[in-house]
Amino acid sequence: MKTTAAAIIAILAALLTWFSARAFNPEAELFDQALAELSRFGMIENALLRDIFAARTGMLRNYDPLVQETEALRESLSRLRSTTSAIDAAFVPQTDQLAGAVERQEQTVEQFKTENALLQNSLAFFGRFAPQSSEPLDPAISATVAAILRLSLDTSSATADDVEARLTALDRQSKGTSGPTDTVNVLLAHGRLLDELLPSVDGTLRGLHALPLKPHQDALRRTILAEQLASRTSARQFRWLLYGTSLLLVIFLGYLARRLKSRADALRRQAAFEHIITGISMRFINTTPRTLDADVDQALAELAAFIGPDRAYFVMTAPSPRLHLWHRPGNAPPPGWPAQAPELAAMIGTSADGVLRIPDVNRMPIGPYRSRCLDLGLGAWACLQRLDSHGSVVALGFDAVGRPYHIPRELPLLRMALDSIVQAVERNAMETERARLEARLQHAQRMERIGVFTSGIAHNFNNILGGILGHSEVMAGHVGSDAKLVRNLHGIQRSAERARDLVEQIMQFGRRDEPNGKPLSASALVTEAASLLNVLLPAGVELMICQPPSAAIVVGEPAQLQQVLLNLCRNAAHAMPAGGSIELTIELHELAERRTLSHGRLEAGHYVCITVSDNGSGMDEATLARIFEPFFTTRSSGNGLGLATVREIVRRHGGALHVQSRVGEGSRFEIWLPRSFSELDVDLESAALPRGRGETVLLVAQDAEHVLRDEEMLAALGYEPVGFADADSALAACRTRPDRFDAAIVGAQASTAATVALAAALHAIAPRIPVVLATKATIEIDAETLANSGIFDVVRWPIRAEEIAVALDHGISQNQARQRPSRHRGEPPHSLH
């Protein structure tokens, strides 16, 4: 704009300068000079002709005036030629014609001077002759002299013939006498000379008079006057153009002044807007997950206060949909709006910078988009879109309800505010993911410590239990027929045997071997747990068991499932120090679709739900969020491992937990386990796990046997495994076709550092796929290392079906959700109705 304005001003200034020069008519003086010189030329010519006629009549005896006037004509013609040439080259031909006529006039004047000199000499002779005759003249001589004098006045042919006749008669007469005298001879000579000269001189005068000097002068004068008139008219026109250009320059300068003022106002407005955006950006730099929502709402309110719409909103699509809305009172959005704003904007089409501007919806082309905007009550709409780092669509929109709206030019500046919000949300998501990884890592580390601890003391427990069983057998041989003592001893033996089974399970957990499940009756589990609980529960706590369905069959380890029920019931009893009731119920459920519980997620299928409810003190939200953390407890005498063990056992059995509790209203623990329909079905545990849909999974480990076994496990879970027994082969395959794999599992390598390094290398080659780390020791790893290496989840090595199934399902689902928003760039959009 600055360059264009400067160019326009320069052009107008140049036009003003040129118009000014032309409006002053610089040739006017030349025209005046040419006309004056032409008049002077005419005067000199007239004087020359006058003097020529005076010389003819004998009144001018000296030819100097003729010479001077001829020279003056030359000088005047030269000045005239110079002046007209300066005016226009078109005058050159006319001045050349006039110069030619002057040249012919000079030649004629020279001829006249020669002839007139002889003529005047002869006429002088005759003028002297008559007065000098003392004697009377002969009549013939007198008649001849009279005829010659008459010829000097009349050179017509009749007069010339008369003179010729008289000269002939005089000559004849003189010869008839004694001979002509000298006087007669001179008279005859001068007479014959005059007879020749007088007609010739008069003819020269007539030729001189006939020269076209006057017509050439008149033609040149007319041309000069016409050009002068045209020059004056042109000057007048240029003066009007000068006036118009000056007026145009003034108008343009006024326009520039207005534009400058408007630009200054826009700059002030932009500066104010940038100040707001800078404040928003600074606020989001220091935002925390706890204050993020409030900061986004405040940012929308500040932007709306500056821009002036009726609604302002921030929308983020998958994987974690987010919607923040601000609106004026009475302008709440219709159902589904503005969640559909990104999709509608993509359908209408945004500009290259992701901006959609609709100042007036009523002026949109008639069609479904205009109808949809009108149905939503939009009078004007502005929307700014971009993709986040995961490919999800984020949008910042502004609505004017039922009215046109002037969309400000500063709308592209909102990209900075949008980027700040998106970065804050992504940073919050990263922190949340980091916290999830850290919690997952801490859980794995704690479970690893527990495994190491339990493995160390399990042998001692086995020795103690062996002593208890041995003494009970000895006592059984001495009690005799006392039925009560026999029942007590049998109870001791059953408890010791169950404790031995539990120690064996703990040792297996420490060795991280796969559990061996078998079909179990949920009713039998609850009944046997009740027999133990009746002894273990304190007085004042009543145990109520609802009649369980006979078809409630699950697959699992009896001792571990018993431990789950015992731990939950003991916790319920501790929540009722003044007494109360514990209710155990079993229900059958069929899930038609995936369901997310408070602590786990279930795929569609058949399940057995065992519920433990109490009417104790209940838990608040903070306690409820941490109850399954190892070593977290609210009792001074507790160790914090009971509920952590419950969650681990349920998860290993392919199930999930759902907990509900309120302070003063008791708690409800639901144990969801996969249901079995046949006592011979020992693989239903894995069948109820989250299953794949043919996704390709890269598996790398050092042991070829583990690779083959894990490939079979992954294939049974519905995945297509591609195993590698060395890291280099896995990296080469991933580098060759990084889009081939949907997930990667990195098994234990030579060291924990080598395992993490391999995971980081795979993530660098294919950053879009989730990487699951399977390691023997998690104590050496921190959450920062996991996040920096691109590791999505951590499981124990060797991998277990239930752990890896959940980890792969979670990772692949999130990855697909991130890529799903890219549909609007190439796939047909869904209907908005």
mmCIF file of N, CA, C and O in Angstrom, residues 212-261:
data_model
loop_
_atom_site.group_PDB
_atom_site.id
_atom_site.type_symbol
_atom_site.label_atom_id
_atom_site.label_comp_id
_atom_site.label_asym_id
_atom_site.label_seq_id
_atom_site.Cartn_x
_atom_site.Cartn_y
_atom_site.Cartn_z
ATOM 1 N N PRO A 212 4.231 35.217 -55.869
ATOM 2 C CA PRO A 212 3.250 34.817 -54.830
ATOM 3 C C PRO A 212 3.741 35.083 -53.404
ATOM 4 O O PRO A 212 3.549 34.230 -52.514
ATOM 5 N N LEU A 213 4.392 36.192 -53.173
ATOM 6 C CA LEU A 213 4.814 36.473 -51.800
ATOM 7 C C LEU A 213 3.621 36.715 -50.894
ATOM 8 O O LEU A 213 3.572 36.228 -49.755
ATOM 9 N N LYS A 214 2.691 37.464 -51.407
ATOM 10 C CA LYS A 214 1.511 37.779 -50.583
ATOM 11 C C LYS A 214 0.715 36.524 -50.241
ATOM 12 O O LYS A 214 0.366 36.312 -49.073
ATOM 13 N N PRO A 215 0.409 35.647 -51.248
ATOM 14 C CA PRO A 215 -0.311 34.420 -50.887
ATOM 15 C C PRO A 215 0.458 33.543 -49.888
ATOM 16 O O PRO A 215 -0.118 32.959 -48.969
ATOM 17 N N HIS A 216 1.786 33.464 -50.122
ATOM 18 C CA HIS A 216 2.574 32.660 -49.173
ATOM 19 C C HIS A 216 2.551 33.264 -47.771
ATOM 20 O O HIS A 216 2.460 32.539 -46.764
ATOM 21 N N GLN A 217 2.627 34.590 -47.714
ATOM 22 C CA GLN A 217 2.545 35.250 -46.401
ATOM 23 C C GLN A 217 1.183 34.998 -45.752
ATOM 24 O O GLN A 217 1.099 34.688 -44.555
ATOM 25 N N ASP A 218 0.146 35.116 -46.571
ATOM 26 C CA ASP A 218 -1.202 34.914 -46.008
ATOM 27 C C ASP A 218 -1.382 33.462 -45.535
ATOM 28 O O ASP A 218 -1.953 33.204 -44.467
ATOM 29 N N ALA A 219 -0.890 32.526 -46.374
ATOM 30 C CA ALA A 219 -1.026 31.111 -45.980
ATOM 31 C C ALA A 219 -0.254 30.831 -44.693
ATOM 32 O O ALA A 219 -0.733 30.148 -43.780
ATOM 33 N N LEU A 220 0.993 31.361 -44.627
ATOM 34 C CA LEU A 220 1.782 31.168 -43.409
ATOM 35 C C LEU A 220 1.129 31.840 -42.211
ATOM 36 O O LEU A 220 1.110 31.285 -41.108
ATOM 37 N N ARG A 221 0.549 33.039 -42.464
ATOM 38 C CA ARG A 221 -0.134 33.739 -41.355
ATOM 39 C C ARG A 221 -1.324 32.927 -40.874
ATOM 40 O O ARG A 221 -1.561 32.797 -39.665
ATOM 41 N N ARG A 222 -2.101 32.393 -41.838
ATOM 42 C CA ARG A 222 -3.265 31.597 -41.445
ATOM 43 C C ARG A 222 -2.840 30.355 -40.646
ATOM 44 O O ARG A 222 -3.455 29.998 -39.651
ATOM 45 N N THR A 223 -1.763 29.744 -41.141
ATOM 46 C CA THR A 223 -1.275 28.550 -40.409
ATOM 47 C C THR A 223 -0.817 28.908 -39.000
ATOM 48 O O THR A 223 -1.117 28.208 -38.024
ATOM 49 N N ILE A 224 -0.069 30.016 -38.899
ATOM 50 C CA ILE A 224 0.412 30.434 -37.571
ATOM 51 C C ILE A 224 -0.764 30.772 -36.665
ATOM 52 O O ILE A 224 -0.797 30.385 -35.480
ATOM 53 N N LEU A 225 -1.769 31.490 -37.229
ATOM 54 C CA LEU A 225 -2.945 31.843 -36.411
ATOM 55 C C LEU A 225 -3.707 30.591 -35.987
ATOM 56 O O LEU A 225 -4.179 30.501 -34.849
ATOM 57 N N ALA A 226 -3.825 29.616 -36.929
ATOM 58 C CA ALA A 226 -4.529 28.374 -36.571
ATOM 59 C C ALA A 226 -3.781 27.624 -35.477
ATOM 60 O O ALA A 226 -4.376 27.133 -34.510
ATOM 61 N N GLU A 227 -2.450 27.542 -35.633
ATOM 62 C CA GLU A 227 -1.659 26.860 -34.613
ATOM 63 C C GLU A 227 -1.696 27.610 -33.287
ATOM 64 O O GLU A 227 -1.713 27.015 -32.216
ATOM 65 N N GLN A 228 -1.711 28.936 -33.397
ATOM 66 C CA GLN A 228 -1.790 29.731 -32.163
ATOM 67 C C GLN A 228 -3.114 29.490 -31.453
ATOM 68 O O GLN A 228 -3.158 29.339 -30.223
ATOM 69 N N LEU A 229 -4.211 29.446 -32.239
ATOM 70 C CA LEU A 229 -5.509 29.170 -31.645
ATOM 71 C C LEU A 229 -5.531 27.772 -31.017
ATOM 72 O O LEU A 229 -6.038 27.574 -29.904
ATOM 73 N N ALA A 230 -4.956 26.798 -31.775
ATOM 74 C CA ALA A 230 -4.901 25.439 -31.229
ATOM 75 C C ALA A 230 -4.057 25.391 -29.965
ATOM 76 O O ALA A 230 -4.395 24.698 -28.997
ATOM 77 N N SER A 231 -2.936 26.153 -29.983
ATOM 78 C CA SER A 231 -2.084 26.179 -28.788
ATOM 79 C C SER A 231 -2.812 26.792 -27.607
ATOM 80 O O SER A 231 -2.721 26.304 -26.488
ATOM 81 N N ARG A 232 -3.554 27.874 -27.878
ATOM 82 C CA ARG A 232 -4.316 28.498 -26.786
ATOM 83 C C ARG A 232 -5.401 27.557 -26.281
ATOM 84 O O ARG A 232 -5.636 27.451 -25.067
ATOM 85 N N THR A 233 -6.060 26.874 -27.247
ATOM 86 C CA THR A 233 -7.099 25.917 -26.823
ATOM 87 C C THR A 233 -6.486 24.789 -26.006
ATOM 88 O O THR A 233 -7.026 24.372 -24.977
ATOM 89 N N SER A 234 -5.315 24.287 -26.495
ATOM 90 C CA SER A 234 -4.640 23.227 -25.748
ATOM 91 C C SER A 234 -4.226 23.703 -24.363
ATOM 92 O O SER A 234 -4.365 22.973 -23.377
ATOM 93 N N ALA A 235 -3.703 24.944 -24.302
ATOM 94 C CA ALA A 235 -3.315 25.484 -22.995
ATOM 95 C C ALA A 235 -4.514 25.595 -22.077
ATOM 96 O O ALA A 235 -4.424 25.301 -20.877
ATOM 97 N N ARG A 236 -5.622 26.009 -22.674
ATOM 98 C CA ARG A 236 -6.840 26.108 -21.865
ATOM 99 C C ARG A 236 -7.253 24.737 -21.359
ATOM 100 O O ARG A 236 -7.641 24.549 -20.194
ATOM 101 N N GLN A 237 -7.188 23.734 -22.226
ATOM 102 C CA GLN A 237 -7.524 22.373 -21.822
ATOM 103 C C GLN A 237 -6.557 21.868 -20.749
ATOM 104 O O GLN A 237 -6.970 21.207 -19.786
ATOM 105 N N PHE A 238 -5.274 22.176 -20.944
ATOM 106 C CA PHE A 238 -4.307 21.753 -19.935
ATOM 107 C C PHE A 238 -4.542 22.450 -18.606
ATOM 108 O O PHE A 238 -4.266 21.884 -17.547
ATOM 109 N N ARG A 239 -5.039 23.708 -18.679
ATOM 110 C CA ARG A 239 -5.363 24.384 -17.412
ATOM 111 C C ARG A 239 -6.513 23.669 -16.711
ATOM 112 O O ARG A 239 -6.511 23.535 -15.487
ATOM 113 N N TRP A 240 -7.514 23.192 -17.501
ATOM 114 C CA TRP A 240 -8.590 22.411 -16.898
ATOM 115 C C TRP A 240 -8.059 21.083 -16.347
ATOM 116 O O TRP A 240 -8.462 20.641 -15.278
ATOM 117 N N LEU A 241 -7.164 20.449 -17.140
ATOM 118 C CA LEU A 241 -6.555 19.212 -16.648
ATOM 119 C C LEU A 241 -5.723 19.465 -15.396
ATOM 120 O O LEU A 241 -5.695 18.645 -14.479
ATOM 121 N N LEU A 242 -5.036 20.601 -15.385
ATOM 122 C CA LEU A 242 -4.262 20.964 -14.194
ATOM 123 C C LEU A 242 -5.166 21.115 -12.989
ATOM 124 O O LEU A 242 -4.866 20.624 -11.894
ATOM 125 N N TYR A 243 -6.302 21.766 -13.223
ATOM 126 C CA TYR A 243 -7.268 21.939 -12.131
ATOM 127 C C TYR A 243 -7.802 20.572 -11.671
ATOM 128 O O TYR A 243 -7.873 20.283 -10.471
ATOM 129 N N GLY A 244 -8.163 19.738 -12.675
ATOM 130 C CA GLY A 244 -8.683 18.420 -12.314
ATOM 131 C C GLY A 244 -7.654 17.573 -11.597
ATOM 132 O O GLY A 244 -7.969 16.889 -10.619
ATOM 133 N N THR A 245 -6.393 17.598 -12.090
ATOM 134 C CA THR A 245 -5.346 16.816 -11.434
ATOM 135 C C THR A 245 -5.074 17.330 -10.032
ATOM 136 O O THR A 245 -4.867 16.547 -9.097
ATOM 137 N N SER A 246 -5.085 18.651 -9.877
ATOM 138 C CA SER A 246 -4.894 19.226 -8.534
ATOM 139 C C SER A 246 -6.011 18.794 -7.609
ATOM 140 O O SER A 246 -5.771 18.415 -6.451
ATOM 141 N N LEU A 247 -7.249 18.809 -8.135
ATOM 142 C CA LEU A 247 -8.378 18.378 -7.322
ATOM 143 C C LEU A 247 -8.252 16.893 -6.988
ATOM 144 O O LEU A 247 -8.508 16.473 -5.844
ATOM 145 N N LEU A 248 -7.815 16.088 -7.986
ATOM 146 C CA LEU A 248 -7.635 14.661 -7.752
ATOM 147 C C LEU A 248 -6.545 14.415 -6.710
ATOM 148 O O LEU A 248 -6.683 13.541 -5.840
ATOM 149 N N LEU A 249 -5.465 15.206 -6.786
ATOM 150 C CA LEU A 249 -4.390 15.063 -5.809
ATOM 151 C C LEU A 249 -4.881 15.403 -4.409
ATOM 152 O O LEU A 249 -4.562 14.708 -3.438
ATOM 153 N N VAL A 250 -5.672 16.462 -4.319
ATOM 154 C CA VAL A 250 -6.216 16.841 -3.005
ATOM 155 C C VAL A 250 -7.124 15.730 -2.473
ATOM 156 O O VAL A 250 -7.056 15.358 -1.289
ATOM 157 N N ILE A 251 -7.970 15.182 -3.379
ATOM 158 C CA ILE A 251 -8.868 14.102 -2.950
ATOM 159 C C ILE A 251 -8.066 12.880 -2.512
ATOM 160 O O ILE A 251 -8.359 12.252 -1.485
ATOM 161 N N PHE A 252 -7.036 12.547 -3.295
ATOM 162 C CA PHE A 252 -6.228 11.379 -2.951
ATOM 163 C C PHE A 252 -5.482 11.599 -1.643
ATOM 164 O O PHE A 252 -5.362 10.670 -0.830
ATOM 165 N N LEU A 253 -4.978 12.826 -1.454
ATOM 166 C CA LEU A 253 -4.305 13.102 -0.181
ATOM 167 C C LEU A 253 -5.281 12.995 0.985
ATOM 168 O O LEU A 253 -4.934 12.499 2.059
ATOM 169 N N GLY A 254 -6.525 13.471 0.736
ATOM 170 C CA GLY A 254 -7.543 13.301 1.774
ATOM 171 C C GLY A 254 -7.849 11.838 2.027
ATOM 172 O O GLY A 254 -8.013 11.415 3.181
ATOM 173 N N TYR A 255 -7.893 11.057 0.922
ATOM 174 C CA TYR A 255 -8.111 9.616 1.068
ATOM 175 C C TYR A 255 -6.969 8.975 1.849
ATOM 176 O O TYR A 255 -7.184 8.129 2.725
ATOM 177 N N LEU A 256 -5.730 9.403 1.504
ATOM 178 C CA LEU A 256 -4.581 8.860 2.223
ATOM 179 C C LEU A 256 -4.636 9.232 3.703
ATOM 180 O O LEU A 256 -4.312 8.419 4.571
ATOM 181 N N ALA A 257 -5.026 10.472 3.947
ATOM 182 C CA ALA A 257 -5.126 10.888 5.348
ATOM 183 C C ALA A 257 -6.148 10.029 6.088
ATOM 184 O O ALA A 257 -5.922 9.606 7.230
ATOM 185 N N ARG A 258 -7.278 9.773 5.389
ATOM 186 C CA ARG A 258 -8.301 8.928 6.017
ATOM 187 C C ARG A 258 -7.795 7.507 6.212
ATOM 188 O O ARG A 258 -8.029 6.886 7.261
ATOM 189 N N ARG A 259 -7.079 6.997 5.175
ATOM 190 C CA ARG A 259 -6.521 5.664 5.311
ATOM 191 C C ARG A 259 -5.480 5.609 6.423
ATOM 192 O O ARG A 259 -5.409 4.627 7.171
ATOM 193 N N LEU A 260 -4.673 6.644 6.504
ATOM 194 C CA LEU A 260 -3.672 6.670 7.558
ATOM 195 C C LEU A 260 -4.328 6.683 8.932
ATOM 196 O O LEU A 260 -3.877 6.003 9.856
ATOM 197 N N LYS A 261 -5.402 7.466 9.029
ATOM 198 C CA LYS A 261 -6.126 7.495 10.307
ATOM 199 C C LYS A 261 -6.733 6.128 10.588
ATOM 200 O O LYS A 261 -6.653 5.618 11.719
#
